[in-house]
Amino acid sequence: MMANVIAAIDALTEIILANKEKLTELDAAIGDADHGINMARGFEAVHAKLATAGSDDIGGVLKMSGMTLISTVGGAAGPLYGTAFIRMAAAAQGKTTIDTETAEAMFEAAIGGIKERGKAVRGEKTMLDALEPAYEAFSQGMAEGEDLLRCLELATDAAGKGVEYTKTIIATKGRASYLGERSLGHQDAGATSTYLMLAALTAFAKKYSREA
């Protein structure tokens, strides 16, 4: 299972690298024009770290990933995504497999960490506008008895709709907030990277379920 967790994080690295330019272009419109560059650098560092360092539980892998993101990703994304991974690590401490209940707890912990670190709430044109709807869809699916893969599919779909929603609101957080109404019509880069990573995890889970 540990190999699969590391492979799942590698899948995140692959999708961030594949969308590096797109994320940077989105950020250029209303931000610092560095989101894709910074995220790519961070996940490349995570990939290198996980390739050489072993851990016997999922929490250890996630904590190492989070600390690496904090130390290597510039801008606001590093502390936010790094904190999310570290909080997920706490929720998964001692685990060697991830079931639906553990995944939901990790989701909730990540959101709590991002809100605390970023002093942000939903509706401010940030990654939370993709992440919170995703969590709600995941939890709803879980409550209806859906399996982990289906819950991830529901979460990814909700995150995609959240990205679209960010085009319709004015940024009130971060660099984009300086633009005021000029931020309308632009999708948030952080919400987009959140959606991409959820999509990568869902695709990985689908592949893993076929191979299991």
Short mmCIF file of C-alpha atoms in Angstrom, two decimals:
data_model
loop_
_atom_site.label_atom_id
_atom_site.label_comp_id
_atom_site.label_asym_id
_atom_site.label_seq_id
_atom_site.Cartn_x
_atom_site.Cartn_y
_atom_site.Cartn_z
CA MET A 1 0.00 0.00 0.00
CA MET A 2 2.83 2.41 0.80
CA ALA A 3 4.11 2.08 -2.75
CA ASN A 4 0.64 3.00 -3.99
CA VAL A 5 0.49 6.08 -1.76
CA ILE A 6 3.82 7.27 -3.12
CA ALA A 7 2.61 6.48 -6.64
CA ALA A 8 -0.52 8.55 -5.96
CA ILE A 9 1.62 11.52 -4.93
CA ASP A 10 3.69 10.98 -8.07
CA ALA A 11 0.43 11.24 -10.02
CA LEU A 12 -0.08 14.67 -8.45
CA THR A 13 3.42 15.64 -9.54
CA GLU A 14 2.71 14.54 -13.10
CA ILE A 15 -0.50 16.54 -13.44
CA ILE A 16 1.06 19.67 -11.94
CA LEU A 17 4.03 19.43 -14.30
CA ALA A 18 1.72 18.84 -17.26
CA ASN A 19 -0.26 21.98 -16.37
CA LYS A 20 2.62 24.15 -15.19
CA GLU A 21 2.23 26.70 -17.99
CA LYS A 22 -1.57 26.76 -17.75
CA LEU A 23 -1.48 27.44 -14.01
CA THR A 24 1.10 30.16 -14.46
CA GLU A 25 -0.99 31.80 -17.20
CA LEU A 26 -4.06 31.77 -14.97
CA ASP A 27 -2.05 33.31 -12.16
CA ALA A 28 -0.58 35.93 -14.49
CA ALA A 29 -4.05 37.33 -15.13
CA ILE A 30 -4.81 38.18 -11.50
CA GLY A 31 -1.82 37.14 -9.40
CA ASP A 32 1.96 36.91 -9.34
CA ALA A 33 2.34 34.73 -12.46
CA ASP A 34 4.22 32.07 -10.52
CA HIS A 35 1.68 29.48 -9.31
CA GLY A 36 2.50 26.82 -11.90
CA ILE A 37 6.25 27.39 -11.61
CA ASN A 38 6.18 27.24 -7.83
CA MET A 39 3.92 24.19 -7.66
CA ALA A 40 6.04 22.32 -10.19
CA ARG A 41 9.21 23.04 -8.23
CA GLY A 42 7.57 21.89 -5.00
CA PHE A 43 6.21 18.62 -6.33
CA GLU A 44 9.45 17.81 -8.10
CA ALA A 45 11.14 18.20 -4.71
CA VAL A 46 8.53 15.95 -3.10
CA HIS A 47 9.11 13.32 -5.78
CA ALA A 48 12.85 13.39 -5.17
CA LYS A 49 12.40 13.21 -1.40
CA LEU A 50 10.01 10.26 -1.50
CA ALA A 51 12.28 8.38 -3.90
CA THR A 52 15.07 8.29 -1.34
CA ALA A 53 13.33 8.32 2.03
CA GLY A 54 11.27 5.47 3.40
CA SER A 55 8.30 5.64 5.74
CA ASP A 56 6.25 2.85 7.23
CA ASP A 57 2.92 4.63 7.36
CA ILE A 58 0.82 6.97 5.26
CA GLY A 59 1.05 9.75 7.83
CA GLY A 60 4.83 9.77 7.53
CA VAL A 61 4.72 10.06 3.75
CA LEU A 62 2.19 12.90 3.86
CA LYS A 63 4.07 14.80 6.56
CA MET A 64 7.32 14.56 4.62
CA SER A 65 5.51 15.79 1.51
CA GLY A 66 3.95 18.71 3.36
CA MET A 67 7.18 19.84 4.94
CA THR A 68 8.90 19.67 1.56
CA LEU A 69 6.19 21.78 -0.07
CA ILE A 70 6.48 24.42 2.65
CA SER A 71 10.24 24.63 2.21
CA THR A 72 10.32 24.67 -1.61
CA VAL A 73 7.11 26.26 -2.95
CA GLY A 74 7.15 30.04 -3.08
CA GLY A 75 4.23 32.39 -2.65
CA ALA A 76 1.09 31.55 -0.70
CA ALA A 77 0.68 28.07 -2.18
CA GLY A 78 3.59 26.48 -0.30
CA PRO A 79 2.39 27.16 3.23
CA LEU A 80 -1.22 26.39 2.30
CA TYR A 81 -0.70 23.12 0.45
CA GLY A 82 2.08 22.12 2.84
CA THR A 83 -0.19 22.69 5.82
CA ALA A 84 -2.93 20.69 4.10
CA PHE A 85 -0.60 17.71 3.66
CA ILE A 86 0.63 17.94 7.26
CA ARG A 87 -2.93 18.04 8.59
CA MET A 88 -3.84 15.08 6.38
CA ALA A 89 -0.81 13.29 7.79
CA ALA A 90 -2.17 13.70 11.31
CA ALA A 91 -5.53 12.27 10.22
CA ALA A 92 -3.79 9.29 8.61
CA GLN A 93 -1.20 8.69 11.33
CA GLY A 94 -0.46 5.00 11.78
CA LYS A 95 -2.58 4.02 8.78
CA THR A 96 -1.33 1.66 6.11
CA THR A 97 -4.50 1.80 4.01
CA ILE A 98 -6.96 4.57 3.19
CA ASP A 99 -10.65 3.76 3.43
CA THR A 100 -13.53 6.15 2.80
CA GLU A 101 -13.76 7.22 6.44
CA THR A 102 -10.03 7.99 6.63
CA ALA A 103 -10.18 9.89 3.34
CA GLU A 104 -13.05 12.02 4.63
CA ALA A 105 -11.13 12.79 7.82
CA MET A 106 -8.07 13.74 5.76
CA PHE A 107 -10.21 15.99 3.56
CA GLU A 108 -11.69 17.76 6.58
CA ALA A 109 -8.29 18.17 8.21
CA ALA A 110 -6.79 19.66 5.04
CA ILE A 111 -9.55 22.25 4.77
CA GLY A 112 -9.19 23.17 8.42
CA GLY A 113 -5.46 23.67 7.97
CA ILE A 114 -5.88 25.85 4.89
CA LYS A 115 -8.53 28.01 6.57
CA GLU A 116 -6.38 28.46 9.64
CA ARG A 117 -3.15 29.17 7.79
CA GLY A 118 -4.68 31.35 5.07
CA LYS A 119 -7.29 33.09 7.22
CA ALA A 120 -9.63 32.45 4.30
CA VAL A 121 -13.22 31.35 3.86
CA ARG A 122 -15.22 30.09 0.92
CA GLY A 123 -16.33 32.76 -1.54
CA GLU A 124 -13.09 34.75 -1.63
CA LYS A 125 -11.87 33.30 -4.95
CA THR A 126 -9.33 30.84 -3.54
CA MET A 127 -8.65 27.10 -3.54
CA LEU A 128 -11.37 26.74 -0.90
CA ASP A 129 -13.98 27.46 -3.56
CA ALA A 130 -13.02 24.14 -5.16
CA LEU A 131 -11.99 22.23 -2.05
CA GLU A 132 -15.00 22.80 0.19
CA PRO A 133 -17.61 21.81 -2.42
CA ALA A 134 -15.45 18.76 -3.17
CA TYR A 135 -15.45 17.77 0.48
CA GLU A 136 -19.21 18.25 0.75
CA ALA A 137 -19.79 16.08 -2.33
CA PHE A 138 -17.42 13.41 -0.98
CA SER A 139 -19.23 13.37 2.39
CA GLN A 140 -22.64 13.23 0.71
CA GLY A 141 -21.53 10.30 -1.40
CA MET A 142 -20.17 8.57 1.67
CA ALA A 143 -23.46 9.14 3.53
CA GLU A 144 -25.29 7.53 0.61
CA GLY A 145 -23.09 4.45 0.82
CA GLU A 146 -20.88 5.10 -2.20
CA ASP A 147 -17.41 3.56 -2.32
CA LEU A 148 -14.16 5.54 -2.18
CA LEU A 149 -13.75 5.80 -5.95
CA ARG A 150 -17.28 7.10 -6.48
CA CYS A 151 -16.86 9.60 -3.65
CA LEU A 152 -13.68 10.86 -5.31
CA GLU A 153 -15.49 11.16 -8.64
CA LEU A 154 -18.23 13.22 -7.00
CA ALA A 155 -15.63 15.38 -5.26
CA THR A 156 -13.74 16.02 -8.49
CA ASP A 157 -16.91 17.00 -10.33
CA ALA A 158 -17.83 19.43 -7.53
CA ALA A 159 -14.31 20.90 -7.55
CA GLY A 160 -14.59 21.51 -11.29
CA LYS A 161 -17.82 23.40 -10.75
CA GLY A 162 -16.08 25.33 -7.97
CA VAL A 163 -13.39 26.43 -10.40
CA GLU A 164 -16.06 27.74 -12.74
CA TYR A 165 -17.68 29.55 -9.82
CA THR A 166 -14.46 31.45 -9.13
CA LYS A 167 -14.90 33.19 -12.49
CA THR A 168 -18.12 34.77 -11.24
CA ILE A 169 -16.85 36.34 -8.01
CA ILE A 170 -14.53 39.19 -7.07
CA ALA A 171 -11.29 38.22 -5.34
CA THR A 172 -11.07 39.45 -1.76
CA LYS A 173 -7.97 37.53 -0.71
CA GLY A 174 -4.35 37.66 -1.82
CA ARG A 175 -2.79 39.55 -4.71
CA ALA A 176 -5.91 39.18 -6.84
CA SER A 177 -7.91 41.22 -4.32
CA TYR A 178 -6.01 44.34 -5.43
CA LEU A 179 -7.78 44.13 -8.79
CA GLY A 180 -11.28 44.34 -7.36
CA GLU A 181 -13.90 43.98 -10.09
CA ARG A 182 -11.19 43.40 -12.69
CA SER A 183 -10.74 39.93 -11.19
CA LEU A 184 -14.21 38.97 -12.47
CA GLY A 185 -14.18 36.53 -15.37
CA HIS A 186 -10.89 34.94 -14.34
CA GLN A 187 -10.67 31.55 -12.69
CA ASP A 188 -8.51 31.15 -9.62
CA ALA A 189 -5.22 29.35 -10.14
CA GLY A 190 -5.27 27.76 -6.68
CA ALA A 191 -8.78 26.40 -7.18
CA THR A 192 -7.60 25.05 -10.53
CA SER A 193 -4.58 23.25 -9.09
CA THR A 194 -6.86 21.79 -6.40
CA TYR A 195 -9.22 20.47 -9.07
CA LEU A 196 -6.35 19.05 -11.12
CA MET A 197 -4.94 17.16 -8.15
CA LEU A 198 -8.33 15.73 -7.25
CA ALA A 199 -8.76 14.65 -10.87
CA ALA A 200 -5.35 12.96 -10.77
CA LEU A 201 -6.20 11.15 -7.53
CA THR A 202 -9.51 9.99 -8.98
CA ALA A 203 -7.83 8.69 -12.13
CA PHE A 204 -5.21 6.93 -10.01
CA ALA A 205 -7.87 5.35 -7.78
CA LYS A 206 -9.77 4.17 -10.86
CA LYS A 207 -6.63 2.57 -12.28
CA TYR A 208 -5.77 1.00 -8.92
CA SER A 209 -9.30 -0.45 -8.54
CA ARG A 210 -9.01 -2.10 -11.94
CA GLU A 211 -5.64 -3.60 -11.10
CA ALA A 212 -6.57 -4.75 -7.58
#
